């Protein structure tokens, strides 16, 4: 593949709703599954998270940090008395 050129990726039909192709440039499998584009990392053996999954994980982590800060403040207040 040259700069500014496009080489199509060969795809494999898994079933009527699933297609998969390999991107050597990305080192990922590019998958169309049930109407969604997904990226699969064969080295890790897992899908990369979608934008929504990543955002949900970030929000959950932020909520856990808030909870732990509150707990730390409570414990520190109790030890001062």
Tab-separated table of C-alpha atoms in Angstrom:
chain	number	residue	atom	x	y	z
A	1	UNK	CA	0.000	0.000	0.000
A	2	UNK	CA	1.451	3.346	-1.016
A	3	UNK	CA	0.872	6.736	0.541
A	4	UNK	CA	-2.495	8.081	-0.520
A	5	UNK	CA	-3.610	4.753	-1.915
A	6	UNK	CA	-6.219	2.315	-0.710
A	7	UNK	CA	-6.001	-1.433	-0.815
A	8	UNK	CA	-9.291	-3.176	-0.075
A	9	UNK	CA	-9.323	-5.622	2.816
A	10	UNK	CA	-10.444	-9.132	2.010
A	11	UNK	CA	-13.423	-10.080	4.139
A	12	UNK	CA	-14.787	-13.388	5.290
A	13	UNK	CA	-18.525	-13.900	5.676
A	14	UNK	CA	-19.184	-15.526	9.033
A	15	UNK	CA	-22.970	-15.505	8.602
A	16	UNK	CA	-25.624	-13.158	7.189
A	17	UNK	CA	-24.969	-10.571	9.944
A	18	UNK	CA	-21.225	-10.991	10.398
A	19	UNK	CA	-18.224	-10.142	8.231
A	20	UNK	CA	-14.571	-10.002	9.254
A	21	UNK	CA	-11.403	-8.728	7.602
A	22	UNK	CA	-7.799	-8.353	8.732
A	23	UNK	CA	-5.992	-5.001	8.719
A	24	UNK	CA	-2.259	-5.646	8.749
A	25	UNK	CA	-1.679	-1.891	9.081
A	26	UNK	CA	-3.713	-1.727	12.314
A	27	UNK	CA	-2.909	-5.241	13.477
A	28	UNK	CA	-6.633	-5.692	14.108
A	29	UNK	CA	-9.569	-7.591	12.691
A	30	UNK	CA	-12.266	-5.255	11.431
A	31	UNK	CA	-15.651	-6.809	12.095
A	32	UNK	CA	-19.185	-5.979	11.054
A	33	UNK	CA	-21.410	-7.770	13.539
A	34	UNK	CA	-25.155	-7.356	13.880
A	35	UNK	CA	-25.106	-3.837	12.424
A	36	UNK	CA	-22.083	-2.596	14.388
A	37	UNK	CA	-18.500	-1.976	13.353
A	38	UNK	CA	-16.126	-3.528	15.907
A	39	UNK	CA	-12.361	-3.886	16.126
A	40	UNK	CA	-10.931	-7.163	17.430
A	41	UNK	CA	-7.381	-7.437	18.741
A	42	UNK	CA	-6.217	-11.004	18.048
A	43	UNK	CA	-3.044	-10.470	20.124
A	44	UNK	CA	-5.170	-9.690	23.207
A	45	UNK	CA	-8.007	-12.022	22.244
A	46	UNK	CA	-10.674	-9.367	22.800
A	47	UNK	CA	-12.658	-6.608	21.156
A	48	UNK	CA	-11.632	-3.000	21.622
A	49	UNK	CA	-14.255	-1.134	23.606
A	50	UNK	CA	-16.805	0.923	21.745
A	51	UNK	CA	-17.118	4.630	22.503
A	52	UNK	CA	-20.128	3.922	24.740
A	53	UNK	CA	-18.354	1.100	26.593
A	54	UNK	CA	-15.310	3.314	27.163
A	55	UNK	CA	-17.486	6.195	28.411
A	56	UNK	CA	-19.452	3.889	30.744
A	57	UNK	CA	-16.202	2.538	32.171
A	58	UNK	CA	-14.821	6.025	32.712
A	59	UNK	CA	-17.994	7.183	34.467
A	60	UNK	CA	-17.987	4.105	36.701
A	61	UNK	CA	-14.323	4.691	37.598
A	62	UNK	CA	-15.007	8.354	38.401
A	63	UNK	CA	-17.933	7.362	40.636
A	64	UNK	CA	-15.712	4.852	42.446
A	65	UNK	CA	-13.040	7.525	43.008
A	66	UNK	CA	-15.700	9.837	44.505
A	67	UNK	CA	-16.938	7.040	46.760
A	68	UNK	CA	-13.415	6.243	47.953
A	69	UNK	CA	-12.649	9.915	48.608
A	70	UNK	CA	-15.817	10.212	50.687
A	71	UNK	CA	-14.881	7.072	52.620
A	72	UNK	CA	-11.353	8.387	53.224
A	73	UNK	CA	-12.726	11.704	54.478
A	74	UNK	CA	-15.094	9.867	56.812
A	75	UNK	CA	-12.309	7.675	58.218
A	76	UNK	CA	-9.994	10.667	58.661
A	77	UNK	CA	-12.743	12.609	60.467
A	78	UNK	CA	-13.406	9.678	62.802
A	79	UNK	CA	-9.712	9.311	63.651
A	80	UNK	CA	-9.435	13.016	64.528
A	81	UNK	CA	-12.130	12.754	67.187
